[in-house]
Amino acid sequence: AQKITQTQPGMFVQEKEAVTLDCTYDTSDPSYGLFWYKQPSSGEMIFLIYQGSYDQQNATEGRYSLNFQKARKSANLVISASQLGDSAMYFCAMSLVASGSRLTFGEGTQLTVNP
Amino acid sequence: DTAVSQTPKYLVTQMGNDKSIKCEQNLGHDTMYWYKQDSKKFLKIMFSYNNKELIINETVPNRFSPKSPDKAHLNLHINSLELGDSAVYFCASSQDLTFGEAFFGQGTRLTVV
């Protein structure tokens, strides 16, 4: 079984500051993928970043980076230089080949960027 | 070009009706999914298909019947709609059954009254 936990229902950050959204996961499978998705108020699901369990380096995509700490089973998303348009719900998710590559999602973190 | 498109975007219907949601992807992916997002925003897998073959059926009531006429299409038919079926339904696709990025459609907000 796999589980994703996001312990921050809501987060606030000032524009231009960095923010970290927490995500911990639980699986006994050594091979997995970790993902972050953004869901703005318009409702679509936007892929942000991916980290494979065997990747040696932390993934980065523009202002997004994934702080992957395998021993602690955490995959926190760091957003640098926050923008007003970053205000959205953020979901952490995990995928296992053994589970047919389905995504198992956390409960999400609502991020609000203040001007 | 929209990568994963689903129609309709909004669906309001009465209890007991039957409705369908259509999904198409133009990414050449082998694997397609239906996810349900409830009123608390929690997302959960319902079904997945790989090359038209059902891979995951996640304890969904049999009033829900997915159909994949080809690997680019995955439709969701719901019989005898109930109030509790009100949710946002997302179609998604990924390259194959290895773990990789899933691309999502824009979602269908189903409201049963």
PDB file of C-alpha atoms in Angstrom:
ATOM      1  CA  ALA A   1       0.000   0.000   0.000  1.00  0.00           C
ATOM      2  CA  GLN A   2       1.098   3.540  -0.568  1.00  0.00           C
ATOM      3  CA  LYS A   3       0.208   6.714   1.242  1.00  0.00           C
ATOM      4  CA  ILE A   4       0.909  10.408   0.792  1.00  0.00           C
ATOM      5  CA  THR A   5       0.604  12.879   3.654  1.00  0.00           C
ATOM      6  CA  GLN A   6       0.429  16.630   3.334  1.00  0.00           C
ATOM      7  CA  THR A   7       0.170  18.120   6.816  1.00  0.00           C
ATOM      8  CA  GLN A   8      -0.377  21.755   5.820  1.00  0.00           C
ATOM      9  CA  PRO A   9      -3.987  22.393   4.809  1.00  0.00           C
ATOM     10  CA  GLY A  10      -3.139  26.051   4.180  1.00  0.00           C
ATOM     11  CA  MET A  11      -0.006  28.120   3.753  1.00  0.00           C
ATOM     12  CA  PHE A  12       0.578  31.825   3.319  1.00  0.00           C
ATOM     13  CA  VAL A  13       3.606  33.494   1.770  1.00  0.00           C
ATOM     14  CA  GLN A  14       4.552  37.030   0.813  1.00  0.00           C
ATOM     15  CA  GLU A  15       5.112  37.752  -2.845  1.00  0.00           C
ATOM     16  CA  LYS A  16       8.760  37.247  -3.896  1.00  0.00           C
ATOM     17  CA  GLU A  17       9.543  35.038  -0.909  1.00  0.00           C
ATOM     18  CA  ALA A  18      10.234  31.312  -1.032  1.00  0.00           C
ATOM     19  CA  VAL A  19       7.848  28.744   0.418  1.00  0.00           C
ATOM     20  CA  THR A  20       8.136  25.040   1.196  1.00  0.00           C
ATOM     21  CA  LEU A  21       5.166  22.720   0.943  1.00  0.00           C
ATOM     22  CA  ASP A  22       5.598  19.509   2.894  1.00  0.00           C
ATOM     23  CA  CYS A  23       4.963  16.003   1.649  1.00  0.00           C
ATOM     24  CA  THR A  24       5.789  12.670   3.216  1.00  0.00           C
ATOM     25  CA  TYR A  25       5.134   9.313   1.657  1.00  0.00           C
ATOM     26  CA  ASP A  26       4.987   5.715   2.693  1.00  0.00           C
ATOM     27  CA  THR A  27       5.757   2.707   0.564  1.00  0.00           C
ATOM     28  CA  SER A  28       7.799  -0.449   0.882  1.00  0.00           C
ATOM     29  CA  ASP A  29       8.420  -0.565  -2.851  1.00  0.00           C
ATOM     30  CA  PRO A  30      11.956   0.655  -3.725  1.00  0.00           C
ATOM     31  CA  SER A  31      10.852   1.903  -7.130  1.00  0.00           C
ATOM     32  CA  TYR A  32       8.444   4.818  -7.257  1.00  0.00           C
ATOM     33  CA  GLY A  33       7.845   8.253  -8.681  1.00  0.00           C
ATOM     34  CA  LEU A  34       6.889  11.397  -6.810  1.00  0.00           C
ATOM     35  CA  PHE A  35       4.984  14.256  -8.383  1.00  0.00           C
ATOM     36  CA  TRP A  36       3.637  17.676  -7.586  1.00  0.00           C
ATOM     37  CA  TYR A  37       0.568  19.109  -9.274  1.00  0.00           C
ATOM     38  CA  LYS A  38      -0.947  22.573  -9.054  1.00  0.00           C
ATOM     39  CA  GLN A  39      -4.684  23.158  -9.173  1.00  0.00           C
ATOM     40  CA  PRO A  40      -5.643  26.820  -9.538  1.00  0.00           C
ATOM     41  CA  SER A  41      -9.148  28.036  -8.817  1.00  0.00           C
ATOM     42  CA  SER A  42     -10.039  27.416 -12.462  1.00  0.00           C
ATOM     43  CA  GLY A  43      -9.808  23.700 -11.671  1.00  0.00           C
ATOM     44  CA  GLU A  44      -7.293  22.219 -14.065  1.00  0.00           C
ATOM     45  CA  MET A  45      -4.486  19.970 -12.850  1.00  0.00           C
ATOM     46  CA  ILE A  46      -1.068  21.241 -13.882  1.00  0.00           C
ATOM     47  CA  PHE A  47       2.019  19.033 -13.607  1.00  0.00           C
ATOM     48  CA  LEU A  48       4.899  20.825 -11.917  1.00  0.00           C
ATOM     49  CA  ILE A  49       7.755  18.454 -11.150  1.00  0.00           C
ATOM     50  CA  TYR A  50       8.759  14.795 -10.947  1.00  0.00           C
ATOM     51  CA  GLN A  51      11.300  12.888  -8.862  1.00  0.00           C
ATOM     52  CA  GLY A  52      12.185   9.245  -9.373  1.00  0.00           C
ATOM     53  CA  SER A  53      13.178   7.162  -6.378  1.00  0.00           C
ATOM     54  CA  TYR A  54      16.535   6.330  -7.932  1.00  0.00           C
ATOM     55  CA  ASP A  55      17.342   9.860  -8.994  1.00  0.00           C
ATOM     56  CA  GLN A  56      20.509  11.039  -7.295  1.00  0.00           C
ATOM     57  CA  GLN A  57      19.828  14.727  -7.638  1.00  0.00           C
ATOM     58  CA  ASN A  58      16.839  16.775  -6.564  1.00  0.00           C
ATOM     59  CA  ALA A  59      14.550  17.697  -9.427  1.00  0.00           C
ATOM     60  CA  THR A  60      14.238  21.330 -10.477  1.00  0.00           C
ATOM     61  CA  GLU A  61      11.905  23.015 -12.937  1.00  0.00           C
ATOM     62  CA  GLY A  62      12.277  26.764 -13.126  1.00  0.00           C
ATOM     63  CA  ARG A  63      11.133  28.223  -9.799  1.00  0.00           C
ATOM     64  CA  TYR A  64      10.111  24.783  -8.532  1.00  0.00           C
ATOM     65  CA  SER A  65      12.454  22.374  -6.835  1.00  0.00           C
ATOM     66  CA  LEU A  66      11.787  19.144  -5.054  1.00  0.00           C
ATOM     67  CA  ASN A  67      13.672  18.549  -1.811  1.00  0.00           C
ATOM     68  CA  PHE A  68      13.889  14.757  -1.885  1.00  0.00           C
ATOM     69  CA  GLN A  69      15.026  13.122   1.365  1.00  0.00           C
ATOM     70  CA  LYS A  70      14.706   9.411   0.751  1.00  0.00           C
ATOM     71  CA  ALA A  71      15.652   8.228   4.239  1.00  0.00           C
ATOM     72  CA  ARG A  72      12.999  10.493   5.737  1.00  0.00           C
ATOM     73  CA  LYS A  73      10.526   9.648   2.975  1.00  0.00           C
ATOM     74  CA  SER A  74       9.861  13.269   2.262  1.00  0.00           C
ATOM     75  CA  ALA A  75       9.437  15.109  -1.022  1.00  0.00           C
ATOM     76  CA  ASN A  76       8.870  18.744  -0.217  1.00  0.00           C
ATOM     77  CA  LEU A  77       8.145  21.283  -2.924  1.00  0.00           C
ATOM     78  CA  VAL A  78      10.060  24.538  -2.786  1.00  0.00           C
ATOM     79  CA  ILE A  79       8.713  27.492  -4.733  1.00  0.00           C
ATOM     80  CA  SER A  80      11.179  30.338  -5.011  1.00  0.00           C
ATOM     81  CA  ALA A  81      10.267  33.976  -5.616  1.00  0.00           C
ATOM     82  CA  SER A  82       6.532  33.425  -5.119  1.00  0.00           C
ATOM     83  CA  GLN A  83       4.153  35.168  -7.489  1.00  0.00           C
ATOM     84  CA  LEU A  84       0.497  36.041  -7.058  1.00  0.00           C
ATOM     85  CA  GLY A  85      -0.312  33.477  -9.726  1.00  0.00           C
ATOM     86  CA  ASP A  86       1.137  30.747  -7.521  1.00  0.00           C
ATOM     87  CA  SER A  87      -1.941  30.952  -5.299  1.00  0.00           C
ATOM     88  CA  ALA A  88      -3.548  27.549  -5.785  1.00  0.00           C
ATOM     89  CA  MET A  89      -4.027  24.097  -4.312  1.00  0.00           C
ATOM     90  CA  TYR A  90      -0.908  21.949  -4.511  1.00  0.00           C
ATOM     91  CA  PHE A  91      -1.019  18.173  -4.527  1.00  0.00           C
ATOM     92  CA  CYS A  92       1.787  15.757  -3.857  1.00  0.00           C
ATOM     93  CA  ALA A  93       1.361  12.348  -5.481  1.00  0.00           C
ATOM     94  CA  MET A  94       3.149   9.024  -5.794  1.00  0.00           C
ATOM     95  CA  SER A  95       3.121   6.356  -8.456  1.00  0.00           C
ATOM     96  CA  LEU A  96       4.223   2.731  -8.309  1.00  0.00           C
ATOM     97  CA  VAL A  97       4.653   0.429 -11.265  1.00  0.00           C
ATOM     98  CA  ALA A  98       3.314  -2.328  -9.040  1.00  0.00           C
ATOM     99  CA  SER A  99       0.058  -0.399  -8.679  1.00  0.00           C
ATOM    100  CA  GLY A 100      -0.453   0.087 -12.385  1.00  0.00           C
ATOM    101  CA  SER A 101       1.142   3.527 -12.278  1.00  0.00           C
ATOM    102  CA  ARG A 102      -1.900   5.090 -10.676  1.00  0.00           C
ATOM    103  CA  LEU A 103      -1.283   8.336  -8.845  1.00  0.00           C
ATOM    104  CA  THR A 104      -2.017   8.319  -5.127  1.00  0.00           C
ATOM    105  CA  PHE A 105      -2.593  11.877  -3.973  1.00  0.00           C
ATOM    106  CA  GLY A 106      -2.194  13.691  -0.705  1.00  0.00           C
ATOM    107  CA  GLU A 107      -4.974  15.890   0.603  1.00  0.00           C
ATOM    108  CA  GLY A 108      -3.418  19.030  -0.802  1.00  0.00           C
ATOM    109  CA  THR A 109      -2.128  22.336   0.511  1.00  0.00           C
ATOM    110  CA  GLN A 110      -3.897  25.592  -0.310  1.00  0.00           C
ATOM    111  CA  LEU A 111      -1.208  28.202  -0.929  1.00  0.00           C
ATOM    112  CA  THR A 112      -2.051  31.888  -0.792  1.00  0.00           C
ATOM    113  CA  VAL A 113       0.486  34.427  -1.998  1.00  0.00           C
ATOM    114  CA  ASN A 114      -0.011  37.854  -0.457  1.00  0.00           C
ATOM    115  CA  PRO A 115       1.018  41.060  -2.265  1.00  0.00           C
TER     116      PRO A 115
ATOM    117  CA  ASP B   1      -3.905  21.641 -29.475  1.00  0.00           C
ATOM    118  CA  THR B   2      -5.402  20.298 -26.278  1.00  0.00           C
ATOM    119  CA  ALA B   3      -3.487  17.235 -25.088  1.00  0.00           C
ATOM    120  CA  VAL B   4      -6.270  15.643 -23.019  1.00  0.00           C
ATOM    121  CA  SER B   5      -9.757  16.900 -23.655  1.00  0.00           C
ATOM    122  CA  GLN B   6     -12.910  15.831 -21.912  1.00  0.00           C
ATOM    123  CA  THR B   7     -16.475  16.838 -22.510  1.00  0.00           C
ATOM    124  CA  PRO B   8     -18.637  18.229 -21.165  1.00  0.00           C
ATOM    125  CA  LYS B   9     -16.979  20.596 -18.721  1.00  0.00           C
ATOM    126  CA  TYR B  10     -20.152  20.964 -16.691  1.00  0.00           C
ATOM    127  CA  LEU B  11     -22.978  18.482 -16.315  1.00  0.00           C
ATOM    128  CA  VAL B  12     -26.097  19.073 -14.244  1.00  0.00           C
ATOM    129  CA  THR B  13     -28.605  16.249 -14.154  1.00  0.00           C
ATOM    130  CA  GLN B  14     -31.347  14.739 -12.062  1.00  0.00           C
ATOM    131  CA  MET B  15     -31.072  11.697  -9.852  1.00  0.00           C
ATOM    132  CA  GLY B  16     -31.717   8.481 -11.660  1.00  0.00           C
ATOM    133  CA  ASN B  17     -30.519   9.708 -15.046  1.00  0.00           C
ATOM    134  CA  ASP B  18     -27.754   8.120 -17.097  1.00  0.00           C
ATOM    135  CA  LYS B  19     -24.905  10.281 -18.371  1.00  0.00           C
ATOM    136  CA  SER B  20     -21.596   9.943 -20.170  1.00  0.00           C
ATOM    137  CA  ILE B  21     -18.341  11.859 -20.065  1.00  0.00           C
ATOM    138  CA  LYS B  22     -16.004  11.598 -23.012  1.00  0.00           C
ATOM    139  CA  CYS B  23     -12.221  11.825 -22.996  1.00  0.00           C
ATOM    140  CA  GLU B  24      -9.707  11.942 -25.800  1.00  0.00           C
ATOM    141  CA  GLN B  25      -5.930  12.312 -25.769  1.00  0.00           C
ATOM    142  CA  ASN B  26      -3.742  13.220 -28.722  1.00  0.00           C
ATOM    143  CA  LEU B  27      -0.424  12.462 -27.037  1.00  0.00           C
ATOM    144  CA  GLY B  28      -0.050   8.935 -28.342  1.00  0.00           C
ATOM    145  CA  HIS B  29      -0.115   7.603 -24.785  1.00  0.00           C
ATOM    146  CA  ASP B  30      -0.915   4.005 -24.005  1.00  0.00           C
ATOM    147  CA  THR B  31      -2.500   4.518 -20.586  1.00  0.00           C
ATOM    148  CA  MET B  32      -5.594   6.478 -19.598  1.00  0.00           C
ATOM    149  CA  TYR B  33      -7.299   7.045 -16.258  1.00  0.00           C
ATOM    150  CA  TRP B  34     -10.397   8.361 -14.588  1.00  0.00           C
ATOM    151  CA  TYR B  35      -9.975  10.150 -11.265  1.00  0.00           C
ATOM    152  CA  LYS B  36     -12.697  11.511  -9.001  1.00  0.00           C
ATOM    153  CA  GLN B  37     -12.228  14.680  -6.946  1.00  0.00           C
ATOM    154  CA  ASP B  38     -14.701  14.994  -4.112  1.00  0.00           C
ATOM    155  CA  SER B  39     -16.054  18.093  -2.418  1.00  0.00           C
ATOM    156  CA  LYS B  40     -13.016  18.176  -0.111  1.00  0.00           C
ATOM    157  CA  LYS B  41     -10.731  18.225  -3.144  1.00  0.00           C
ATOM    158  CA  PHE B  42      -9.457  14.707  -2.508  1.00  0.00           C
ATOM    159  CA  LEU B  43      -8.440  12.925  -5.711  1.00  0.00           C
ATOM    160  CA  LYS B  44      -8.805   9.203  -6.088  1.00  0.00           C
ATOM    161  CA  ILE B  45      -8.272   6.781  -8.932  1.00  0.00           C
ATOM    162  CA  MET B  46     -11.356   5.118 -10.365  1.00  0.00           C
ATOM    163  CA  PHE B  47     -10.161   3.265 -13.437  1.00  0.00           C
ATOM    164  CA  SER B  48      -7.169   2.888 -15.672  1.00  0.00           C
ATOM    165  CA  TYR B  49      -6.802   1.380 -19.110  1.00  0.00           C
ATOM    166  CA  ASN B  50      -3.697   0.406 -20.977  1.00  0.00           C
ATOM    167  CA  ASN B  51      -4.043  -0.133 -24.710  1.00  0.00           C
ATOM    168  CA  LYS B  52      -7.797  -0.546 -24.288  1.00  0.00           C
ATOM    169  CA  GLU B  53      -7.369  -3.138 -21.532  1.00  0.00           C
ATOM    170  CA  LEU B  54      -8.792  -2.489 -18.065  1.00  0.00           C
ATOM    171  CA  ILE B  55      -5.966  -2.402 -15.540  1.00  0.00           C
ATOM    172  CA  ILE B  56      -7.469  -0.791 -12.434  1.00  0.00           C
ATOM    173  CA  ASN B  57     -11.043  -0.897 -11.202  1.00  0.00           C
ATOM    174  CA  GLU B  58     -10.865   0.706  -7.815  1.00  0.00           C
ATOM    175  CA  THR B  59     -13.976  -0.554  -5.986  1.00  0.00           C
ATOM    176  CA  VAL B  60     -16.209   1.733  -7.942  1.00  0.00           C
ATOM    177  CA  PRO B  61     -19.953   0.952  -7.990  1.00  0.00           C
ATOM    178  CA  ASN B  62     -20.881  -0.965 -11.090  1.00  0.00           C
ATOM    179  CA  ARG B  63     -23.147   1.935 -12.095  1.00  0.00           C
ATOM    180  CA  PHE B  64     -19.892   3.379 -13.433  1.00  0.00           C
ATOM    181  CA  SER B  65     -18.747   1.751 -16.641  1.00  0.00           C
ATOM    182  CA  PRO B  66     -15.663   2.896 -18.503  1.00  0.00           C
ATOM    183  CA  LYS B  67     -15.252   2.149 -22.171  1.00  0.00           C
ATOM    184  CA  SER B  68     -12.125   2.467 -24.265  1.00  0.00           C
ATOM    185  CA  PRO B  69     -12.918   2.105 -27.975  1.00  0.00           C
ATOM    186  CA  ASP B  70      -9.260   2.761 -28.808  1.00  0.00           C
ATOM    187  CA  LYS B  71      -6.213   3.809 -26.859  1.00  0.00           C
ATOM    188  CA  ALA B  72      -6.844   7.493 -27.520  1.00  0.00           C
ATOM    189  CA  HIS B  73     -10.321   7.477 -25.996  1.00  0.00           C
ATOM    190  CA  LEU B  74     -11.692   6.582 -22.585  1.00  0.00           C
ATOM    191  CA  ASN B  75     -15.307   7.347 -21.868  1.00  0.00           C
ATOM    192  CA  LEU B  76     -17.154   7.093 -18.569  1.00  0.00           C
ATOM    193  CA  HIS B  77     -20.799   6.138 -18.455  1.00  0.00           C
ATOM    194  CA  ILE B  78     -22.756   6.482 -15.239  1.00  0.00           C
ATOM    195  CA  ASN B  79     -26.130   4.826 -14.745  1.00  0.00           C
ATOM    196  CA  SER B  80     -28.809   5.751 -12.240  1.00  0.00           C
ATOM    197  CA  LEU B  81     -27.021   8.816 -10.956  1.00  0.00           C
ATOM    198  CA  GLU B  82     -27.112   9.488  -7.218  1.00  0.00           C
ATOM    199  CA  LEU B  83     -26.573  12.679  -5.244  1.00  0.00           C
ATOM    200  CA  GLY B  84     -23.271  11.295  -3.954  1.00  0.00           C
ATOM    201  CA  ASP B  85     -21.925  11.073  -7.493  1.00  0.00           C
ATOM    202  CA  SER B  86     -21.623  14.850  -7.560  1.00  0.00           C
ATOM    203  CA  ALA B  87     -17.914  15.549  -7.975  1.00  0.00           C
ATOM    204  CA  VAL B  88     -15.310  16.629 -10.473  1.00  0.00           C
ATOM    205  CA  TYR B  89     -14.191  13.807 -12.746  1.00  0.00           C
ATOM    206  CA  PHE B  90     -10.773  14.029 -14.346  1.00  0.00           C
ATOM    207  CA  CYS B  91      -9.509  12.072 -17.272  1.00  0.00           C
ATOM    208  CA  ALA B  92      -5.734  11.681 -17.522  1.00  0.00           C
ATOM    209  CA  SER B  93      -3.191   9.904 -19.670  1.00  0.00           C
ATOM    210  CA  SER B  94       0.405   8.792 -19.308  1.00  0.00           C
ATOM    211  CA  GLN B  95       2.948   7.300 -21.646  1.00  0.00           C
ATOM    212  CA  ASP B  96       2.578   3.750 -20.344  1.00  0.00           C
ATOM    213  CA  LEU B  97       2.402   1.753 -17.140  1.00  0.00           C
ATOM    214  CA  THR B  98       5.797   2.863 -15.889  1.00  0.00           C
ATOM    215  CA  PHE B  99       5.575   5.806 -13.554  1.00  0.00           C
ATOM    216  CA  GLY B 100       5.645   8.995 -15.478  1.00  0.00           C
ATOM    217  CA  GLU B 101       3.903  12.295 -15.693  1.00  0.00           C
ATOM    218  CA  ALA B 102       0.164  12.081 -16.099  1.00  0.00           C
ATOM    219  CA  PHE B 103      -1.504  14.766 -18.185  1.00  0.00           C
ATOM    220  CA  PHE B 104      -4.965  15.752 -17.009  1.00  0.00           C
ATOM    221  CA  GLY B 105      -8.014  16.950 -18.830  1.00  0.00           C
ATOM    222  CA  GLN B 106      -9.773  20.076 -17.603  1.00  0.00           C
ATOM    223  CA  GLY B 107     -12.245  18.092 -15.516  1.00  0.00           C
ATOM    224  CA  THR B 108     -16.003  17.592 -15.676  1.00  0.00           C
ATOM    225  CA  ARG B 109     -18.000  19.035 -12.805  1.00  0.00           C
ATOM    226  CA  LEU B 110     -20.973  16.729 -12.347  1.00  0.00           C
ATOM    227  CA  THR B 111     -23.841  17.977 -10.226  1.00  0.00           C
ATOM    228  CA  VAL B 112     -26.694  15.617  -9.462  1.00  0.00           C
ATOM    229  CA  VAL B 113     -29.861  17.303  -8.222  1.00  0.00           C
TER     230      VAL B 113
END
